[in-house]
Amino acid sequence: MLTEYHIEIMFESLGDHLGTRALSVMTNANIKQDRFAGQFGHDEFHFDNNAFAKTDAYIEEQRALVIALLKKNDAPSAWSAFGRLTHSVQDFYAHSNYITMWLHRFNGRTPPAPPEVDPLDPNLIHSPDLRSGKTYPPIEWMYFIRRLRPLSLRLLPKDSHAWMNLDSPEQGFKFEYAMQAAIKRTRIEYEKTMTGLSREMIGLFVG
Ligand SMILES: [Zn+2]
């Protein structure tokens, strides 16, 4: 997902739950995952290349880090760990075919509005057909240069990130479903993380 949408998702999902400082540290850590160095060899940051198990493990590693850091009274580092976790779960909806499979169920009928999307349908999450976009450097890089995008799409296979992504509204109506699923999922991850915390740790975490 493009940076501006990660920011929007963070504010939309957690804006009412967190202090300004906590939310801004989380949001910074979230968008930092898309830095240049975070784009190479880090499929687990973005759910790329079908790295589902690796990304799930990364998410739980960051959640465990949140708890360990709060125990040490280090709220800013805990906020950063949670911010990194949110980046991965948000990219899941933009980089996998989850939304396409969810919409496919309505089979020609008008699907429910985007806010009705179920972000954690177990049949889809565990579906053998679940895929995420593959990256094909260096042709994939051309996709990010607007002038070269049409050429890159001609050269890249349909299972590439370039063809599969729902990173921005340019990708059509499915993007709004990816946004709404990411907002709901971010809240779910927040609640899930909070259940592992003592009262004092919750106080620190919300900022
Ligand atoms: Zn990303």
Tab-separated table of C-alpha atoms and ligand atoms in Angstrom:
chain	number	residue	atom	x	y	z
A	1	MET	CA	0.000	0.000	0.000
A	2	LEU	CA	1.202	3.516	-0.631
A	3	THR	CA	2.421	5.472	2.399
A	4	GLU	CA	-0.519	7.881	2.477
A	5	TYR	CA	-2.939	4.941	2.819
A	6	HIS	CA	-0.952	3.291	5.621
A	7	ILE	CA	-1.178	6.632	7.464
A	8	GLU	CA	-4.916	6.883	6.802
A	9	ILE	CA	-5.477	3.319	8.062
A	10	MET	CA	-3.525	4.026	11.279
A	11	PHE	CA	-5.551	7.135	12.100
A	12	GLU	CA	-8.857	5.588	11.081
A	13	SER	CA	-8.331	2.375	13.064
A	14	LEU	CA	-6.485	3.564	16.175
A	15	GLY	CA	-7.009	7.341	16.333
A	16	ASP	CA	-9.693	7.028	19.017
A	17	HIS	CA	-7.736	4.532	21.126
A	18	LEU	CA	-4.272	6.032	21.492
A	19	GLY	CA	-2.441	9.134	22.606
A	20	THR	CA	-1.001	11.337	19.853
A	21	ARG	CA	2.602	10.387	20.611
A	22	ALA	CA	1.919	6.643	20.638
A	23	LEU	CA	0.005	6.856	17.371
A	24	SER	CA	2.648	8.935	15.640
A	25	VAL	CA	5.531	6.655	16.721
A	26	MET	CA	3.541	3.599	15.523
A	27	THR	CA	2.704	5.269	12.230
A	28	ASN	CA	6.337	6.271	11.631
A	29	ALA	CA	7.530	2.715	12.275
A	30	ASN	CA	4.780	1.407	9.990
A	31	ILE	CA	5.709	3.538	6.989
A	32	LYS	CA	9.453	3.049	7.571
A	33	GLN	CA	8.991	-0.600	6.529
A	34	ASP	CA	8.653	0.683	2.955
A	35	ARG	CA	12.063	2.382	3.052
A	36	PHE	CA	14.441	1.411	0.236
A	37	ALA	CA	16.329	-1.157	2.384
A	38	GLY	CA	13.012	-2.607	3.588
A	39	GLN	CA	12.018	-3.471	0.019
A	40	PHE	CA	14.751	-6.060	-0.543
A	41	GLY	CA	14.912	-9.434	1.145
A	42	HIS	CA	12.078	-8.541	3.514
A	43	ASP	CA	9.016	-10.339	2.190
A	44	GLU	CA	7.804	-10.579	5.788
A	45	PHE	CA	7.399	-6.789	5.984
A	46	HIS	CA	4.903	-6.793	3.103
A	47	PHE	CA	3.462	-10.330	2.731
A	48	ASP	CA	5.237	-10.534	-0.663
A	49	ASN	CA	6.236	-13.656	-2.610
A	50	ASN	CA	3.758	-15.977	-0.845
A	51	ALA	CA	5.767	-15.659	2.368
A	52	PHE	CA	2.693	-16.306	4.517
A	53	ALA	CA	4.271	-18.449	7.250
A	54	LYS	CA	7.328	-16.208	7.450
A	55	THR	CA	5.162	-13.087	7.765
A	56	ASP	CA	2.877	-14.668	10.368
A	57	ALA	CA	5.994	-15.539	12.406
A	58	TYR	CA	7.300	-11.964	12.005
A	59	ILE	CA	3.970	-10.556	13.251
A	60	GLU	CA	4.062	-12.744	16.379
A	61	GLU	CA	7.730	-11.860	16.930
A	62	GLN	CA	6.828	-8.142	16.911
A	63	ARG	CA	3.884	-8.762	19.268
A	64	ALA	CA	6.167	-10.612	21.716
A	65	LEU	CA	8.593	-7.699	21.449
A	66	VAL	CA	5.805	-5.238	22.367
A	67	ILE	CA	5.180	-7.181	25.583
A	68	ALA	CA	8.875	-7.587	26.445
A	69	LEU	CA	9.552	-3.865	25.874
A	70	LEU	CA	6.557	-2.735	27.926
A	71	LYS	CA	7.812	-4.926	30.787
A	72	LYS	CA	11.022	-2.892	30.569
A	73	ASN	CA	9.011	0.353	30.579
A	74	ASP	CA	10.212	1.156	27.067
A	75	ALA	CA	6.956	2.414	25.536
A	76	PRO	CA	8.489	4.128	22.445
A	77	SER	CA	10.230	0.913	21.322
A	78	ALA	CA	7.036	-1.068	22.003
A	79	TRP	CA	5.056	1.400	19.860
A	80	SER	CA	7.595	0.936	17.045
A	81	ALA	CA	7.311	-2.856	17.230
A	82	PHE	CA	3.521	-2.620	17.039
A	83	GLY	CA	3.833	-0.166	14.123
A	84	ARG	CA	5.940	-2.703	12.199
A	85	LEU	CA	3.334	-5.397	12.912
A	86	THR	CA	0.539	-3.188	11.529
A	87	HIS	CA	2.430	-2.618	8.271
A	88	SER	CA	2.496	-6.346	7.501
A	89	VAL	CA	-1.175	-6.964	8.272
A	90	GLN	CA	-2.242	-3.948	6.206
A	91	ASP	CA	-0.159	-5.052	3.221
A	92	PHE	CA	-1.802	-8.483	3.385
A	93	TYR	CA	-4.986	-7.070	1.837
A	94	ALA	CA	-3.106	-5.042	-0.778
A	95	HIS	CA	-0.649	-7.753	-1.828
A	96	SER	CA	-2.642	-10.998	-1.669
A	97	ASN	CA	-5.693	-12.270	-3.531
A	98	TYR	CA	-7.727	-12.357	-0.277
A	99	ILE	CA	-10.035	-9.507	-1.381
A	100	THR	CA	-10.446	-10.998	-4.858
A	101	MET	CA	-11.416	-14.356	-3.312
A	102	TRP	CA	-13.801	-12.685	-0.846
A	103	LEU	CA	-15.535	-10.791	-3.664
A	104	HIS	CA	-15.605	-13.887	-5.842
A	105	ARG	CA	-18.082	-15.482	-3.443
A	106	PHE	CA	-20.773	-13.087	-4.587
A	107	ASN	CA	-20.397	-14.543	-8.016
A	108	GLY	CA	-21.811	-11.855	-10.276
A	109	ARG	CA	-24.201	-10.470	-7.632
A	110	THR	CA	-23.524	-6.997	-6.214
A	111	PRO	CA	-21.144	-7.492	-3.280
A	112	PRO	CA	-21.827	-5.837	0.099
A	113	ALA	CA	-20.322	-2.365	0.592
A	114	PRO	CA	-16.589	-2.246	1.493
A	115	PRO	CA	-17.185	-1.691	5.263
A	116	GLU	CA	-18.921	-5.095	5.318
A	117	VAL	CA	-15.756	-6.962	4.311
A	118	ASP	CA	-14.688	-9.769	6.668
A	119	PRO	CA	-10.930	-9.378	7.211
A	120	LEU	CA	-10.398	-12.812	8.754
A	121	ASP	CA	-12.532	-15.365	6.991
A	122	PRO	CA	-10.868	-18.622	8.112
A	123	ASN	CA	-11.762	-20.401	4.858
A	124	LEU	CA	-9.914	-17.762	2.859
A	125	ILE	CA	-7.004	-17.254	5.267
A	126	HIS	CA	-6.315	-21.011	5.114
A	127	SER	CA	-7.305	-21.474	1.480
A	128	PRO	CA	-4.862	-23.434	-0.693
A	129	ASP	CA	-5.588	-20.788	-3.360
A	130	LEU	CA	-4.298	-17.904	-1.228
A	131	ARG	CA	-1.431	-16.161	-3.057
A	132	SER	CA	0.531	-12.957	-2.760
A	133	GLY	CA	2.265	-11.032	-5.511
A	134	LYS	CA	5.750	-12.104	-6.508
A	135	THR	CA	8.447	-9.546	-7.069
A	136	TYR	CA	10.548	-9.842	-10.202
A	137	PRO	CA	13.509	-7.513	-9.923
A	138	PRO	CA	14.715	-5.640	-11.860
A	139	ILE	CA	11.654	-5.434	-14.165
A	140	GLU	CA	9.419	-4.947	-11.123
A	141	TRP	CA	11.273	-1.687	-10.341
A	142	MET	CA	10.148	-0.248	-13.669
A	143	TYR	CA	6.580	-0.545	-12.398
A	144	PHE	CA	7.298	2.200	-9.864
A	145	ILE	CA	8.406	4.606	-12.601
A	146	ARG	CA	5.114	5.830	-13.990
A	147	ARG	CA	6.435	6.273	-17.549
A	148	LEU	CA	7.702	2.677	-17.603
A	149	ARG	CA	4.679	1.120	-15.900
A	150	PRO	CA	2.868	0.008	-19.095
A	151	LEU	CA	6.042	-1.645	-20.386
A	152	SER	CA	6.700	-3.380	-17.055
A	153	LEU	CA	3.136	-4.779	-17.056
A	154	ARG	CA	3.676	-6.196	-20.538
A	155	LEU	CA	6.840	-7.934	-19.365
A	156	LEU	CA	5.700	-9.182	-15.960
A	157	PRO	CA	3.613	-12.324	-15.350
A	158	LYS	CA	0.123	-12.110	-13.844
A	159	ASP	CA	1.307	-13.485	-10.495
A	160	SER	CA	3.575	-10.454	-9.986
A	161	HIS	CA	3.090	-7.729	-7.401
A	162	ALA	CA	2.674	-5.321	-10.309
A	163	TRP	CA	-0.421	-7.129	-11.589
A	164	MET	CA	-1.885	-8.230	-8.255
A	165	ASN	CA	-1.471	-5.234	-5.956
A	166	LEU	CA	-4.258	-3.134	-4.463
A	167	ASP	CA	-1.849	-0.439	-3.314
A	168	SER	CA	-3.847	2.583	-4.449
A	169	PRO	CA	-7.285	3.615	-5.792
A	170	GLU	CA	-5.803	3.416	-9.291
A	171	GLN	CA	-6.205	-0.361	-9.034
A	172	GLY	CA	-9.984	-0.043	-9.154
A	173	PHE	CA	-12.951	-0.805	-6.904
A	174	LYS	CA	-11.202	-3.590	-4.939
A	175	PHE	CA	-8.873	-1.042	-3.349
A	176	GLU	CA	-11.614	0.258	-1.023
A	177	TYR	CA	-12.252	-3.305	0.192
A	178	ALA	CA	-8.519	-3.676	0.914
A	179	MET	CA	-8.592	-0.392	2.861
A	180	GLN	CA	-11.603	-1.385	4.963
A	181	ALA	CA	-10.203	-4.865	5.637
A	182	ALA	CA	-6.877	-3.313	6.700
A	183	ILE	CA	-8.644	-0.886	9.067
A	184	LYS	CA	-10.642	-3.698	10.695
A	185	ARG	CA	-7.620	-5.995	10.908
A	186	THR	CA	-5.462	-3.285	12.521
A	187	ARG	CA	-8.096	-2.897	15.265
A	188	ILE	CA	-8.234	-6.686	15.719
A	189	GLU	CA	-4.436	-6.836	16.095
A	190	TYR	CA	-4.560	-3.968	18.584
A	191	GLU	CA	-7.164	-5.759	20.715
A	192	LYS	CA	-5.253	-9.043	20.451
A	193	THR	CA	-2.032	-7.374	21.607
A	194	MET	CA	-3.826	-5.644	24.496
A	195	THR	CA	-5.160	-8.939	25.864
A	196	GLY	CA	-1.576	-9.983	26.684
A	197	LEU	CA	-0.942	-6.867	28.787
A	198	SER	CA	-1.303	-6.046	32.480
A	199	ARG	CA	-3.191	-2.904	33.528
A	200	GLU	CA	0.086	-0.954	33.946
A	201	MET	CA	1.350	-2.091	30.562
A	202	ILE	CA	-1.922	-1.019	28.901
A	203	GLY	CA	-1.456	2.417	30.456
A	204	LEU	CA	2.018	2.654	28.942
A	205	PHE	CA	0.949	1.259	25.578
A	206	VAL	CA	-1.948	3.663	24.933
A	207	GLY	CA	0.356	6.595	25.719
B	1	ZN	ZN	4.854	-2.533	2.404
